[in-house]
Short mmCIF file of N, CA, C and O in Angstrom, two decimals:
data_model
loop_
_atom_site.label_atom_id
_atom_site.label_comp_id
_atom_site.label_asym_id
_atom_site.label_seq_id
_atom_site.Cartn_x
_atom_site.Cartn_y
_atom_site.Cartn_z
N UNK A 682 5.15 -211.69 -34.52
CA UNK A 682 4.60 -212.41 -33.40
C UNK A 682 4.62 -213.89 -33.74
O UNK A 682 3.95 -214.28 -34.70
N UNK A 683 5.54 -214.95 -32.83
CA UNK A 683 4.88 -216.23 -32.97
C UNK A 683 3.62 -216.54 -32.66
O UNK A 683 2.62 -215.87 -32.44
N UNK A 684 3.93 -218.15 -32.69
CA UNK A 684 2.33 -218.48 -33.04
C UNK A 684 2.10 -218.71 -31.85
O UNK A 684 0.90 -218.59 -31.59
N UNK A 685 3.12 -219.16 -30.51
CA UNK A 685 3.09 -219.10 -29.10
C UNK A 685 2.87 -218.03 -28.57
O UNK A 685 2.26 -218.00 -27.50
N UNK A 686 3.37 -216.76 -29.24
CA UNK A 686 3.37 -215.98 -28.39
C UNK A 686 1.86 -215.14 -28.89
O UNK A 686 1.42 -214.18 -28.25
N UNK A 687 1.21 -215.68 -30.08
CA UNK A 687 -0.30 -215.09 -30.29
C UNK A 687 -1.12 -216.30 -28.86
O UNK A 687 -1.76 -215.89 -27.89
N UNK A 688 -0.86 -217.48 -29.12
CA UNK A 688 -1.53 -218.75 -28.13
C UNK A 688 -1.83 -217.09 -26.40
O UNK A 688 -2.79 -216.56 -25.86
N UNK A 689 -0.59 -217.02 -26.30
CA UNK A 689 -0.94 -216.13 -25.22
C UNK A 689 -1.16 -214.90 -24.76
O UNK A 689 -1.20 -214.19 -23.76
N UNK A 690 -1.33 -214.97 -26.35
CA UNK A 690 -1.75 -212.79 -25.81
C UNK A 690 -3.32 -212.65 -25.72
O UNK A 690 -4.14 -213.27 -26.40
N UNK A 691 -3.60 -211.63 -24.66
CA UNK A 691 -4.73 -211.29 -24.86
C UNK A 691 -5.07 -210.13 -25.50
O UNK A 691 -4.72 -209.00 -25.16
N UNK A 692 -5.89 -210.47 -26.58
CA UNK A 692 -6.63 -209.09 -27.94
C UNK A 692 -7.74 -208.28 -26.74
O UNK A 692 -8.16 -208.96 -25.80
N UNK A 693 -8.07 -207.05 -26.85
CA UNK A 693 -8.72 -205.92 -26.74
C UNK A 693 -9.14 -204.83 -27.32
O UNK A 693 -8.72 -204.71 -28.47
N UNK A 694 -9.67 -204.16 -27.02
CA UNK A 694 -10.39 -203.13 -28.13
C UNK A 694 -9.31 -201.90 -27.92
O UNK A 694 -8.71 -201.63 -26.88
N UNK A 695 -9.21 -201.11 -29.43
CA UNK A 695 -7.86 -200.78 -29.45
C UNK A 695 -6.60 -200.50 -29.43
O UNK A 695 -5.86 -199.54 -29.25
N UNK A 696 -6.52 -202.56 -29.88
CA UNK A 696 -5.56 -202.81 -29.90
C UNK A 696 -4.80 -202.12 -31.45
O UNK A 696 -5.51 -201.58 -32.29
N UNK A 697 -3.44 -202.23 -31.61
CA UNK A 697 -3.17 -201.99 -32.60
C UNK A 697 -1.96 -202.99 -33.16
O UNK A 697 -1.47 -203.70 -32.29
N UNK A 698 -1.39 -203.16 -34.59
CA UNK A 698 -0.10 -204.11 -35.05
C UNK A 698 0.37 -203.46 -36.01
O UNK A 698 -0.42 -202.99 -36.83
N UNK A 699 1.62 -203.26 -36.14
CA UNK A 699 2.57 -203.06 -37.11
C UNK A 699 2.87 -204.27 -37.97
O UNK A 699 3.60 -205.22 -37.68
N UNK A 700 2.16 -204.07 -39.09
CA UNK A 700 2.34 -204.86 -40.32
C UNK A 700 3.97 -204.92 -40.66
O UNK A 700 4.76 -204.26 -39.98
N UNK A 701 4.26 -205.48 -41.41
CA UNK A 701 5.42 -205.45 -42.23
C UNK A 701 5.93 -204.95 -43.12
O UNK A 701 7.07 -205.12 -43.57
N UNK A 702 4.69 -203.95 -43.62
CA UNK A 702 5.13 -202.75 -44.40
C UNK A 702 5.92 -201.47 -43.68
O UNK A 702 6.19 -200.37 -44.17
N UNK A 703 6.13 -201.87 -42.60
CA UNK A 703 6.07 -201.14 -41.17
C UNK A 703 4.98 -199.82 -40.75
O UNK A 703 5.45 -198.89 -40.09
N UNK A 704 3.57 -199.80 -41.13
CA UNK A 704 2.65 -199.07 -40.62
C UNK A 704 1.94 -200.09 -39.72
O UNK A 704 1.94 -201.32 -39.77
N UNK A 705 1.23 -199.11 -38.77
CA UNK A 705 0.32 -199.42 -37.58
C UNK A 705 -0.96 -199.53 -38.36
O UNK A 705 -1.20 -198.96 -39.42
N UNK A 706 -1.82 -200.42 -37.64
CA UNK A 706 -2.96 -200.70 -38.07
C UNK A 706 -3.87 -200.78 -37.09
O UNK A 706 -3.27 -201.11 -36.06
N UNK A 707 -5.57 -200.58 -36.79
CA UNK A 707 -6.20 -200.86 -35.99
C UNK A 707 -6.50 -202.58 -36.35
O UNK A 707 -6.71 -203.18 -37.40
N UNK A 708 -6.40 -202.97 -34.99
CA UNK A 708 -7.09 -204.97 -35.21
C UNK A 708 -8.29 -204.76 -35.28
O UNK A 708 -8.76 -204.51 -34.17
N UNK A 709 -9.09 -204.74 -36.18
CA UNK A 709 -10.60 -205.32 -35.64
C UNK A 709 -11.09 -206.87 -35.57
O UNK A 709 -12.18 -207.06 -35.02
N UNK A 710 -10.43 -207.91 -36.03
CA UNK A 710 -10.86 -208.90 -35.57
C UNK A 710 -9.60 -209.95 -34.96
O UNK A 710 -8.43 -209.64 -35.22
N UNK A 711 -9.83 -210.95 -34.30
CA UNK A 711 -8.89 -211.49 -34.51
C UNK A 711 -9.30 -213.55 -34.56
O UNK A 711 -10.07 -213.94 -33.68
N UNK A 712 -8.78 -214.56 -35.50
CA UNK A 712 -9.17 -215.48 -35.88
C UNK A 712 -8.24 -216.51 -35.23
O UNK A 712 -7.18 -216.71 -35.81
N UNK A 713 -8.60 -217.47 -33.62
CA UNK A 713 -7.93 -217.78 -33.14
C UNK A 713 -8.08 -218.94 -33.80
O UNK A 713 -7.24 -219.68 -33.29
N UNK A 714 -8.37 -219.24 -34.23
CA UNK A 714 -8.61 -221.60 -34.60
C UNK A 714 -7.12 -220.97 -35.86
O UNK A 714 -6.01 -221.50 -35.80
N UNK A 715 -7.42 -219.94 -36.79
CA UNK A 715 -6.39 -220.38 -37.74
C UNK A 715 -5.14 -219.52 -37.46
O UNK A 715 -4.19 -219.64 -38.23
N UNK A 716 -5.05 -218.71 -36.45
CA UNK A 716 -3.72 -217.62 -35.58
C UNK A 716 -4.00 -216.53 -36.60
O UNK A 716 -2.90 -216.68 -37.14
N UNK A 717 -4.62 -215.46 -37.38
CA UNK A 717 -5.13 -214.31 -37.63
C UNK A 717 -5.51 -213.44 -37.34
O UNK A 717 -6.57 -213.34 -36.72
N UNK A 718 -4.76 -212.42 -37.70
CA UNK A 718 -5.46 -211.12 -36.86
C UNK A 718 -5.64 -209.97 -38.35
O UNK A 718 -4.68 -209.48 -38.95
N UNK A 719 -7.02 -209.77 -38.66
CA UNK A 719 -7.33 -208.94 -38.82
C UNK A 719 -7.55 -207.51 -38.88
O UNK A 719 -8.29 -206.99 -38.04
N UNK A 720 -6.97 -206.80 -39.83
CA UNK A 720 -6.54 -204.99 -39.74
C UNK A 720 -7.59 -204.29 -40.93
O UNK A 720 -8.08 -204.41 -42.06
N UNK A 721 -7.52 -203.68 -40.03
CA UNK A 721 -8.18 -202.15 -40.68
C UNK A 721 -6.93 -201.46 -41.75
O UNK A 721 -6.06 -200.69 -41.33
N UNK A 722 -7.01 -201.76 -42.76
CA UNK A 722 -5.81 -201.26 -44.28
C UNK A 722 -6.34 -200.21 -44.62
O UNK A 722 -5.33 -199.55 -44.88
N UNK A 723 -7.11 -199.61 -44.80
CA UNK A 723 -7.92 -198.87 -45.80
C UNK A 723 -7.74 -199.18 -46.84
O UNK A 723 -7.61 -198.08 -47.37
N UNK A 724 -7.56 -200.18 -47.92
CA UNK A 724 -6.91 -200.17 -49.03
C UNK A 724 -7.35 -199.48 -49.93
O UNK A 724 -8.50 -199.23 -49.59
N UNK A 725 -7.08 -198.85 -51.25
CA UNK A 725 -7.18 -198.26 -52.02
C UNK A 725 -8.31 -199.26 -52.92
O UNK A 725 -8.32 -200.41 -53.38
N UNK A 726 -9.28 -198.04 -52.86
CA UNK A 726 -10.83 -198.66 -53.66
C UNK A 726 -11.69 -199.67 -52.94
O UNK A 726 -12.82 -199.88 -53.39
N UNK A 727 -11.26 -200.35 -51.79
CA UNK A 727 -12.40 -200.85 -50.52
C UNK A 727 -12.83 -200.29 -49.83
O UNK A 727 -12.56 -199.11 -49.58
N UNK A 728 -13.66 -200.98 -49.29
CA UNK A 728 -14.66 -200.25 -47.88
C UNK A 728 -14.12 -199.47 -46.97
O UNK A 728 -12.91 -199.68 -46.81
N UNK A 729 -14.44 -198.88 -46.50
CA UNK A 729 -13.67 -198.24 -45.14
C UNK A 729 -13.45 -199.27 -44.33
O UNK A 729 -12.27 -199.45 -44.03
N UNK A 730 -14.52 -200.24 -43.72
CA UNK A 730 -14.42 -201.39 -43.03
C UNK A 730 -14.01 -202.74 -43.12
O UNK A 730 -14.35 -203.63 -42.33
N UNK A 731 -13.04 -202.92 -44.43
CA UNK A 731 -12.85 -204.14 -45.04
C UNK A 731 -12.01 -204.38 -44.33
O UNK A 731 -11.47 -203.43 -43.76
N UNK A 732 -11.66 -205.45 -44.11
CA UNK A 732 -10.90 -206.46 -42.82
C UNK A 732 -10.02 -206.94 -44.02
O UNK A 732 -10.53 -207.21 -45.11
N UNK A 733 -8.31 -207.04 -43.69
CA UNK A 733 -7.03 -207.41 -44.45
C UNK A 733 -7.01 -208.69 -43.37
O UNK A 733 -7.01 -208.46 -42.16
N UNK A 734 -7.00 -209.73 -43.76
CA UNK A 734 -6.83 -210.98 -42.84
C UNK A 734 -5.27 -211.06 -43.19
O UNK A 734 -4.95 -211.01 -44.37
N UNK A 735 -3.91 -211.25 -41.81
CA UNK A 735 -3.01 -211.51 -41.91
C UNK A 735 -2.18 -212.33 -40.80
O UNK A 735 -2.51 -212.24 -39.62
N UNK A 736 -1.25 -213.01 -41.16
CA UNK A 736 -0.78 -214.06 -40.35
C UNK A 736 -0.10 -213.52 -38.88
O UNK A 736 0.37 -212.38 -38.78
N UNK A 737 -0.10 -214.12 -38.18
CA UNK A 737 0.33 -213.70 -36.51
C UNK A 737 1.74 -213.47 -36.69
O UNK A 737 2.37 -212.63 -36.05
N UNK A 738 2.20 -214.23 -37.54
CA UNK A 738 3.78 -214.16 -37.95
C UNK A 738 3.78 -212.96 -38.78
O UNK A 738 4.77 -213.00 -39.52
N UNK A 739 3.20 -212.06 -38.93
CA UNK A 739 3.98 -211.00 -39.99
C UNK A 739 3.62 -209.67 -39.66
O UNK A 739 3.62 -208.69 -40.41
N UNK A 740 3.14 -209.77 -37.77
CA UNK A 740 3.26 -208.34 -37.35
C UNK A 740 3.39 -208.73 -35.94
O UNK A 740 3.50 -209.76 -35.28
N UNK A 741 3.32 -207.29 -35.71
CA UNK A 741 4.48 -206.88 -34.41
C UNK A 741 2.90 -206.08 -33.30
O UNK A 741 2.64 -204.89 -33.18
N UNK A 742 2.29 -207.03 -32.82
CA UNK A 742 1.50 -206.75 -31.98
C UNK A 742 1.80 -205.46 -30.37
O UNK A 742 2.50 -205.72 -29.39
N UNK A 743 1.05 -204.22 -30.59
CA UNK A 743 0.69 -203.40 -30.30
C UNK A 743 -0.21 -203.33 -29.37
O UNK A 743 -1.23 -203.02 -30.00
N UNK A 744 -0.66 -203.48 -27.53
CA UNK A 744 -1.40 -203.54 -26.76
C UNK A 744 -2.23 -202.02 -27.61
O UNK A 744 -1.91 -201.20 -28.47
N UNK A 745 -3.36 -202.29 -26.79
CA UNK A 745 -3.87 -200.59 -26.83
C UNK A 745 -3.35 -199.31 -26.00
O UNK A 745 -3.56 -198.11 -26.18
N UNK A 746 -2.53 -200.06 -24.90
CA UNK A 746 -1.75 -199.10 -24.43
C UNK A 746 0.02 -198.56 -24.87
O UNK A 746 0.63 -197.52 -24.59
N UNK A 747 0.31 -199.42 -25.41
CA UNK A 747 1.38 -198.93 -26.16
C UNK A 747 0.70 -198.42 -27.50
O UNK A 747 1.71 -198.23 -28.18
N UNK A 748 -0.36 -198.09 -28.28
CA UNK A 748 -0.83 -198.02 -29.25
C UNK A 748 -0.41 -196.54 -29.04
O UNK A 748 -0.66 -195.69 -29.90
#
């Protein structure tokens, strides 16, 4: 996703993004002043709820209806 094309999307609740590892992720937040969107990773040995902060440029944004 550019950084124009984050400027105009609108985020919603279950939304989802394909990282660049190519898995889907749930967004739970998203950080407009610095273009961030926030995923649910599960990573190995964190929280269930730990937030992966990642750049607008390095996924492939997922409405909740294409989710």
């Amino acid at each position: 996703m550019t950084e124009a094309e984050f400027d105009k999307q609108s985020f919603g609740a279950g939304d989802k993004a394909r990282y660049t590892d190519g898995q889907v992720y749930d967004v739970a937040q998203v950080d407009f002043q610095e273009r961030l969107i926030g995923l649910l990773m599960h990573i190995s040995g964190g929280e269930p709820d730990d937030i992966s902060w990642v750049r607008c440029e390095n996924v492939e944004y997922l409405s909740a209806v294409a989710g």
